[in-house]
């Protein structure tokens, strides 16, 4: 591998030969997942224009789930009286929550991660903190502080992630709006909040802020929330969430204005809504469009993702991509998996590994919680028709197994979809208590190609634990 040279550069114009690295990595989310010790002899330029550590750590999975924990606590206090436990929900100390999440936990990890990469323990890595964009094949313009520099590499790994999509009606209105990047650091809790979007980010924040006592209005373009989920899950989620939030389905915002800190949204049905905060959660855009990819010969799909093959190779030789910038799945566990594959492949180009995108699971940490893997019922029916087979479907209410009965749960259920002839699970969908955890057993069954008829009889199911809902759901499936 190439030795890192220290060719000097000055000012904004680079007159010297670009410094050359073995690998340039753009983005420090999953891009910072550099396997050790295989990469110790490799010279690496690691580029991050924002806070070190990426979306999941700083403004995504981790802080949102820490906010959800506080929201669940607030909700539990309010609902405890039904169990004969009396207490009152007084208020939420937003500053204390923010300190716990950011000052005490997340920020120190991000700072330590950056210090480590800049420090003596990784002498092969040089960190750059300016925006990276292509100036030619395997040539990147970036920099550190005031210094701008063009650097080159044998291999470039694009791990640049995604950003919140801002609809034109918001962008063009000029009103103050929040996204996942700044809503968790808001100065004080608003009284009312308008949330645009019906996906998992919108619904997690709706749960957080409504549990904190904020009146939440959710504006959803389609006829249901979580519309990518199985239709029964999406319908039940919409029904349950609508009890807590002011949900506007089949609705768009046609105009926005702001006066004295109040945002007024005009909706497509002609009505207006006032709130003191507007949160935009209408999907995520891959960041490839901001990197002058054409100069590097890197092509994108029409939807903005960088084109990659099953090994993570882009259309440009020596340029690789992983995670939200290229993946069809904008999920951290998938970005991590793709990072492992790409980091292996860059060093082992005669022994490439493939991405495994089989049975990609996901969860929604809202109220109620959702956990899901595999085909929806509609997808499974279409698949069965195309393959000349048939499916069996069982919806098992959580309230009908012992632990769910103790919870007095009336909303949650598991929906299992299996191939009638082979006993293989095609889809598993959970809504309610522990949904994100319950689904993991089904992920295992699918990945290890298990026949659910053997799964149900071949092990003991703890009584009275919630996995009994899976046991009962399997027992309710009908096979040929
Ligand atoms: C609110 C929220 C909650 C989420 N919750 C979950 C969850 O519960 N579970 C889950 O699986 N997923 C969740 N996700 C999705 C998850 O965060 C992403 O899938 C994951 O972080 C993507 O990782 P990545 O490495 O591809 O990109 P990122 O982590 O986004 O890293 C990309 C980095 O590249 C930097 N960068 C971009 N362009 C450039 C450039 N040109 N020059 C220099 N630097 C650049 C960015 O600043 C960023 O730090 C959530 C996302 C959000 C927004």
XYZ file of C-alpha atoms and ligand atoms in Angstrom:
533
model
C 0.000 0.000 0.000
C 1.074 3.567 -0.700
C 2.831 5.558 1.956
C 1.057 8.745 2.906
C 3.095 11.678 1.638
C 2.918 15.177 3.010
C 3.049 17.347 -0.035
C 2.389 20.903 1.093
C -0.608 22.840 -0.167
C -1.349 26.475 0.364
C -4.295 28.828 -0.011
C -7.277 27.867 -2.092
C -5.337 27.165 -5.275
C -3.459 23.917 -5.337
C -0.311 24.141 -7.383
C 1.409 20.970 -6.183
C 0.688 17.391 -7.187
C -2.355 16.118 -5.291
C -1.544 13.990 -2.300
C -2.380 10.386 -2.953
C -4.003 7.989 -0.468
C -4.802 4.312 -0.719
C -8.413 4.984 0.238
C -10.602 8.076 0.534
C -13.754 7.638 2.605
C -16.461 10.285 2.348
C -18.727 10.308 5.407
C -18.089 9.171 8.972
C -21.360 7.380 9.760
C -20.949 3.830 8.537
C -17.877 5.099 6.653
C -16.059 5.250 9.976
C -16.570 1.509 10.351
C -13.018 0.806 9.229
C -12.170 -2.777 10.067
C -9.025 -3.227 12.116
C -6.366 -4.474 11.870
C -6.660 -5.147 8.119
C -6.630 -1.430 7.399
C -3.642 -0.540 9.601
C -1.189 -0.456 6.677
C -3.620 1.462 4.460
C -3.361 5.243 4.124
C -6.830 6.712 4.509
C -8.321 10.157 4.017
C -11.509 10.307 6.070
C -13.751 13.225 5.132
C -16.621 14.594 7.205
C -18.180 17.981 6.604
C -20.558 17.897 9.593
C -20.432 16.402 13.050
C -18.258 13.288 13.240
C -20.196 10.022 13.506
C -22.995 10.565 10.980
C -26.774 10.571 11.145
C -27.527 7.565 13.335
C -25.372 8.720 16.217
C -25.939 12.466 16.074
C -29.388 13.150 14.641
C -31.009 9.780 13.942
C -31.493 6.361 15.533
C -29.736 6.902 18.844
C -30.983 10.306 20.057
C -34.501 9.663 18.764
C -34.729 6.430 20.712
C -33.457 8.222 23.819
C -36.246 10.762 23.348
C -38.708 7.903 22.838
C -37.622 6.462 26.188
C -38.570 9.745 27.869
C -41.830 9.844 25.907
C -42.704 6.290 26.980
C -42.040 7.248 30.605
C -44.367 10.261 30.320
C -47.029 8.077 28.740
C -46.683 5.371 31.373
C -47.205 7.898 34.168
C -50.390 9.146 32.519
C -51.697 5.616 32.025
C -50.647 4.137 35.361
C -53.973 4.929 37.029
C -55.663 2.170 35.049
C -53.392 -0.288 36.884
C -54.288 1.227 40.262
C -51.012 3.131 40.461
C -51.607 6.818 41.060
C -49.292 9.632 40.133
C -49.480 12.755 38.090
C -47.648 13.823 34.996
C -46.484 17.346 35.795
C -44.110 18.426 33.058
C -41.177 17.528 30.871
C -37.776 19.051 31.598
C -36.620 19.414 28.011
C -33.227 20.796 29.013
C -32.556 17.790 31.228
C -33.545 15.390 28.456
C -31.294 17.215 25.989
C -28.408 17.190 28.463
C -28.786 13.454 29.042
C -29.036 12.686 25.342
C -26.516 15.097 23.868
C -24.152 16.582 26.458
C -23.722 13.408 28.488
C -24.036 10.660 25.889
C -24.042 11.428 22.184
C -21.751 14.469 21.874
C -18.891 12.949 23.900
C -19.006 9.812 21.738
C -18.895 11.889 18.545
C -16.035 14.020 19.910
C -14.100 10.988 21.129
C -14.576 9.253 17.781
C -13.108 12.211 15.951
C -10.245 12.637 18.420
C -9.402 8.952 18.048
C -9.247 9.154 14.258
C -7.131 12.312 14.449
C -4.930 10.929 17.229
C -1.759 8.837 17.427
C -3.572 5.480 17.583
C -4.595 5.693 13.911
C -1.538 7.290 12.268
C -2.612 5.950 8.874
C -5.762 8.082 8.914
C -5.986 11.782 8.115
C -9.277 13.518 8.831
C -10.583 16.290 6.554
C -13.484 18.477 7.576
C -14.554 20.220 4.381
C -17.191 19.193 1.863
C -15.949 16.557 -0.608
C -16.751 16.598 -4.304
C -15.227 15.043 -7.387
C -12.937 17.038 -9.650
C -12.011 14.069 -11.827
C -11.729 10.276 -11.773
C -10.725 9.272 -8.232
C -9.860 12.893 -7.450
C -11.623 14.791 -4.677
C -11.671 18.423 -3.687
C -11.902 18.794 0.087
C -9.829 20.351 2.827
C -9.180 20.933 6.476
C -10.160 24.209 8.140
C -9.152 27.097 5.869
C -6.977 24.865 3.685
C -8.542 23.540 0.499
C -6.925 20.592 -1.189
C -7.369 18.130 -3.996
C -6.519 14.570 -3.077
C -6.536 11.335 -5.055
C -6.796 7.663 -4.147
C -6.726 4.169 -5.565
C -10.137 3.561 -4.022
C -12.871 5.973 -2.963
C -15.706 4.879 -0.701
C -18.857 6.991 -0.833
C -20.600 6.747 2.529
C -22.215 10.165 2.337
C -25.676 9.232 3.629
C -28.871 11.159 3.057
C -30.615 14.326 4.208
C -34.193 15.358 4.926
C -36.241 16.079 1.815
C -37.762 19.548 2.017
C -40.916 19.905 -0.110
C -40.929 23.003 -2.365
C -43.966 24.443 -0.541
C -41.843 24.608 2.619
C -38.629 25.732 0.960
C -40.269 28.479 -1.048
C -42.410 29.808 1.831
C -39.400 30.980 3.829
C -41.037 29.915 7.137
C -38.923 28.598 10.000
C -39.001 24.829 9.942
C -37.240 22.000 11.761
C -35.975 18.628 10.613
C -34.458 15.693 12.519
C -31.223 17.709 12.569
C -32.426 20.431 14.912
C -35.804 19.470 16.398
C -34.211 17.532 19.261
C -32.166 20.612 20.227
C -35.165 23.006 20.117
C -34.950 25.720 22.815
C -38.320 25.049 24.410
C -41.287 22.784 23.847
C -43.843 24.279 21.479
C -47.525 24.243 22.456
C -48.570 22.980 19.056
C -46.547 21.327 16.327
C -47.355 20.562 12.707
C -45.546 17.470 11.428
C -45.389 16.858 7.692
C -45.093 13.187 6.814
C -46.503 9.818 7.799
C -43.413 7.610 7.776
C -41.349 6.291 10.648
C -39.470 9.524 11.381
C -42.697 11.568 11.464
C -44.500 9.038 13.641
C -41.623 8.650 16.105
C -41.421 12.402 16.597
C -45.230 12.638 16.832
C -45.108 10.101 19.678
C -42.284 11.972 21.401
C -43.818 15.420 21.288
C -47.417 14.406 21.953
C -46.256 12.399 24.985
C -44.393 15.506 26.173
C -47.718 17.376 26.121
C -47.435 19.116 22.747
C -50.588 19.152 20.601
C -49.453 17.411 17.443
C -51.029 17.792 13.985
C -49.797 15.226 11.470
C -50.290 15.959 7.769
C -50.137 12.822 5.629
C -50.338 12.881 1.837
C -51.655 9.322 1.537
C -54.605 7.555 3.116
C -52.674 5.964 5.987
C -49.520 6.340 8.060
C -46.604 3.886 7.603
C -47.966 3.115 4.168
C -44.890 1.019 3.280
C -45.881 -1.474 5.965
C -48.298 -4.372 5.638
C -51.786 -2.985 5.063
C -53.203 -4.365 8.363
C -50.322 -2.791 10.322
C -50.625 0.526 8.547
C -54.403 0.617 9.103
C -54.163 -0.308 12.796
C -51.309 2.113 13.404
C -53.283 4.929 11.793
C -56.351 4.063 13.874
C -54.468 3.951 17.195
C -52.272 6.986 16.562
C -55.276 9.048 15.486
C -56.600 8.777 19.038
C -53.602 10.754 20.288
C -52.726 13.025 17.395
C -54.708 15.273 15.106
C -54.114 13.283 11.899
C -55.004 14.688 8.465
C -54.960 11.901 5.866
C -55.047 12.439 2.089
C -53.954 15.985 2.788
C -51.148 18.207 1.578
C -50.008 21.656 2.604
C -50.699 24.172 -0.146
C -49.302 27.306 1.531
C -47.326 28.312 4.610
C -46.894 31.665 6.306
C -45.386 32.858 9.554
C -46.227 35.742 11.856
C -44.957 36.434 15.403
C -43.576 32.913 15.719
C -46.803 31.252 14.613
C -46.699 29.130 11.475
C -49.971 28.903 9.573
C -50.439 25.995 7.191
C -53.165 26.044 4.559
C -54.236 22.499 3.818
C -55.500 21.007 0.563
C -59.020 20.765 2.045
C -59.062 24.561 2.416
C -58.712 24.610 6.216
C -55.809 26.207 8.093
C -53.740 25.104 11.068
C -51.663 27.278 13.404
C -48.682 26.005 15.371
C -45.543 27.347 16.961
C -43.295 24.732 15.315
C -43.224 23.015 11.930
C -41.357 19.724 11.584
C -40.617 18.345 8.124
C -40.276 14.539 7.942
C -41.261 13.771 4.358
C -38.514 11.333 3.444
C -34.765 11.379 2.850
C -32.704 12.316 -0.213
C -29.361 10.564 -0.888
C -26.450 13.020 -0.771
C -24.821 11.961 -4.062
C -26.299 14.958 -5.892
C -24.018 17.295 -3.945
C -20.742 15.657 -4.903
C -20.255 16.438 -8.603
C -20.349 12.702 -9.249
C -20.295 13.088 -13.025
C -16.712 14.373 -12.845
C -15.751 11.104 -11.212
C -17.723 8.971 -13.665
C -20.168 7.881 -10.975
C -23.748 7.421 -12.154
C -26.956 7.778 -10.161
C -30.399 6.163 -10.400
C -33.344 8.405 -11.278
C -34.299 8.446 -7.580
C -30.941 9.996 -6.632
C -29.166 6.898 -5.295
C -25.647 6.204 -6.470
C -25.718 3.152 -8.751
C -23.905 0.162 -7.244
C -23.673 -3.501 -8.121
C -24.089 -6.334 -5.613
C -20.480 -5.844 -4.485
C -20.838 -2.110 -3.791
C -18.969 -1.031 -6.943
C -20.188 2.126 -8.617
C -19.971 2.760 -12.355
C -16.513 4.325 -11.879
C -13.527 2.042 -11.432
C -12.192 2.105 -7.883
C -15.215 3.985 -6.526
C -17.491 2.173 -4.097
C -20.638 3.189 -2.236
C -22.606 2.016 0.764
C -25.449 3.028 3.040
C -28.094 5.671 2.440
C -26.234 7.285 -0.457
C -26.754 4.192 -2.602
C -28.823 1.579 -0.788
C -32.499 0.925 -1.469
C -32.812 0.513 2.319
C -32.222 3.627 4.401
C -31.559 1.725 7.620
C -28.545 1.718 9.888
C -28.238 -2.065 10.158
C -28.145 -2.246 6.358
C -25.598 0.576 6.100
C -23.441 -1.277 8.655
C -23.740 -4.525 6.700
C -22.875 -2.835 3.413
C -19.907 -1.147 5.102
C -18.550 -4.545 6.198
C -18.913 -5.877 2.662
C -17.346 -2.858 0.963
C -14.436 -2.630 3.408
C -13.724 -6.300 2.764
C -14.023 -5.893 -1.005
C -11.725 -2.889 -1.275
C -8.877 -4.956 0.175
C -9.838 -8.246 -1.480
C -10.729 -7.361 -5.027
C -10.117 -10.893 -6.281
C -12.461 -12.317 -3.642
C -15.493 -10.050 -3.597
C -18.402 -10.467 -1.181
C -21.997 -9.650 -2.090
C -24.515 -7.503 -0.249
C -27.143 -9.595 1.505
C -30.456 -7.788 1.068
C -32.594 -10.810 1.915
C -35.300 -10.299 4.523
C -34.446 -6.733 5.504
C -36.226 -6.003 8.787
C -37.205 -2.651 10.241
C -38.917 -1.209 13.276
C -40.822 1.923 14.194
C -40.339 3.158 17.748
C -43.559 5.101 17.932
C -46.693 4.388 19.896
C -47.690 1.739 19.088
C -44.373 0.134 18.173
C -43.978 -1.751 14.881
C -41.554 -4.525 13.864
C -41.602 -6.057 10.400
C -39.736 -8.309 7.991
C -40.438 -9.828 4.603
C -43.417 -9.482 2.317
C -46.624 -7.652 3.092
C -49.785 -9.682 2.540
C -50.401 -7.961 -0.821
C -46.837 -8.697 -1.929
C -47.101 -12.312 -0.765
C -50.374 -12.841 -2.659
C -48.817 -11.444 -5.846
C -45.704 -13.563 -5.311
C -47.776 -16.722 -4.705
C -49.814 -16.109 -7.848
C -46.673 -15.593 -9.914
C -45.102 -18.755 -8.492
C -48.156 -21.021 -8.653
C -48.379 -21.504 -4.914
C -50.637 -20.214 -2.151
C -50.210 -18.544 1.197
C -51.652 -18.856 4.671
C -52.134 -15.818 6.896
C -52.815 -15.597 10.617
C -53.482 -12.476 12.660
C -52.945 -13.256 16.331
C -54.085 -10.620 18.807
C -51.579 -9.853 21.524
C -54.459 -9.552 24.004
C -55.301 -13.235 23.413
C -52.035 -14.596 24.827
C -51.323 -14.553 28.549
C -48.928 -11.607 28.768
C -50.974 -9.516 26.356
C -54.072 -10.362 28.364
C -52.292 -9.143 31.517
C -51.415 -5.953 29.657
C -55.087 -5.622 28.682
C -53.832 -4.887 25.201
C -56.624 -4.372 22.703
C -54.657 -2.932 19.786
C -51.559 -5.070 19.204
C -51.272 -8.108 16.990
C -48.872 -10.314 15.080
C -49.526 -11.136 11.457
C -47.640 -14.074 10.010
C -47.716 -14.976 6.339
C -46.363 -18.360 5.226
C -46.166 -20.547 2.148
C -48.948 -23.130 2.511
C -46.940 -25.961 1.063
C -43.406 -25.421 2.372
C -44.085 -23.967 5.836
C -41.639 -21.143 5.079
C -42.405 -17.737 6.527
C -42.826 -15.056 3.877
C -43.601 -12.092 6.091
C -43.931 -11.272 9.781
C -45.498 -8.064 11.035
C -45.988 -6.954 14.611
C -47.686 -3.948 16.121
C -47.808 -3.170 19.831
C -45.742 -3.980 22.896
C -42.161 -5.196 22.181
C -42.855 -5.381 18.431
C -39.287 -4.476 17.451
C -37.949 -7.316 19.600
C -40.586 -9.933 18.790
C -39.902 -9.748 15.077
C -36.298 -10.885 15.544
C -37.340 -14.537 16.028
C -39.090 -14.432 12.669
C -36.054 -12.826 11.018
C -34.101 -15.836 12.213
C -36.667 -18.327 10.907
C -36.556 -16.709 7.483
C -32.780 -16.387 7.225
C -32.176 -19.941 8.369
C -34.902 -21.267 6.098
C -36.852 -22.923 8.901
C -40.179 -24.665 8.526
C -42.455 -22.917 11.033
C -44.201 -26.214 11.793
C -40.912 -27.448 13.259
C -40.148 -24.121 14.914
C -43.384 -24.174 16.855
C -43.032 -27.693 18.211
C -39.252 -27.939 18.414
C -38.714 -25.523 21.310
C -40.266 -24.406 24.594
C -42.005 -21.055 24.649
C -41.650 -19.182 27.929
C -44.964 -18.737 29.678
C -46.298 -16.121 30.098
C -43.917 -14.141 27.873
C -44.956 -12.245 24.784
C -43.308 -14.597 22.232
C -46.290 -16.848 22.894
C -47.971 -14.595 20.366
C -45.624 -16.050 17.727
C -46.281 -19.588 18.923
C -50.046 -19.066 18.701
C -49.818 -17.302 15.360
C -47.885 -20.221 13.864
C -50.392 -22.685 15.326
C -53.119 -20.687 13.577
C -51.543 -21.015 10.119
C -53.067 -23.633 7.832
C -50.856 -25.863 5.725
C -51.544 -28.282 2.905
C -34.561 10.727 12.733
C -33.985 9.444 12.213
C -34.152 8.272 12.927
C -33.626 7.087 12.447
N -33.834 5.940 13.166
C -33.375 4.773 12.673
C -33.584 3.560 13.398
O -34.201 3.547 14.471
N -33.094 2.404 12.885
C -32.415 2.383 11.678
O -32.007 1.313 11.243
N -32.198 3.517 10.977
C -32.656 4.707 11.448
N -32.419 5.853 10.747
C -31.670 5.766 9.463
C -30.176 5.731 9.721
O -29.821 6.823 10.519
C -29.428 5.769 8.399
O -29.874 4.711 7.584
C -27.925 5.618 8.600
O -27.450 6.541 9.531
C -27.205 5.791 7.266
O -25.829 5.672 7.490
P -24.787 6.142 6.390
O -23.468 5.748 6.917
O -25.225 5.703 5.071
O -24.913 7.740 6.363
P -24.750 8.823 7.505
O -24.726 8.246 8.863
O -25.782 9.853 7.205
O -23.297 9.423 7.264
C -23.021 10.218 6.154
C -22.046 11.288 6.572
O -21.471 11.841 5.398
C -21.310 13.238 5.560
N -21.278 13.809 4.220
C -22.270 13.768 3.295
N -21.855 14.329 2.143
C -20.586 14.743 2.359
C -19.633 15.393 1.539
N -19.894 15.675 0.259
N -18.434 15.708 2.078
C -18.143 15.380 3.366
N -19.002 14.751 4.176
C -20.214 14.421 3.684
C -22.533 13.633 6.360
O -22.292 14.842 7.054
C -22.703 12.445 7.293
O -22.070 12.654 8.536
C -32.902 7.068 11.224
C -32.707 8.250 10.504
C -33.238 9.428 10.987
C -33.022 10.683 10.199
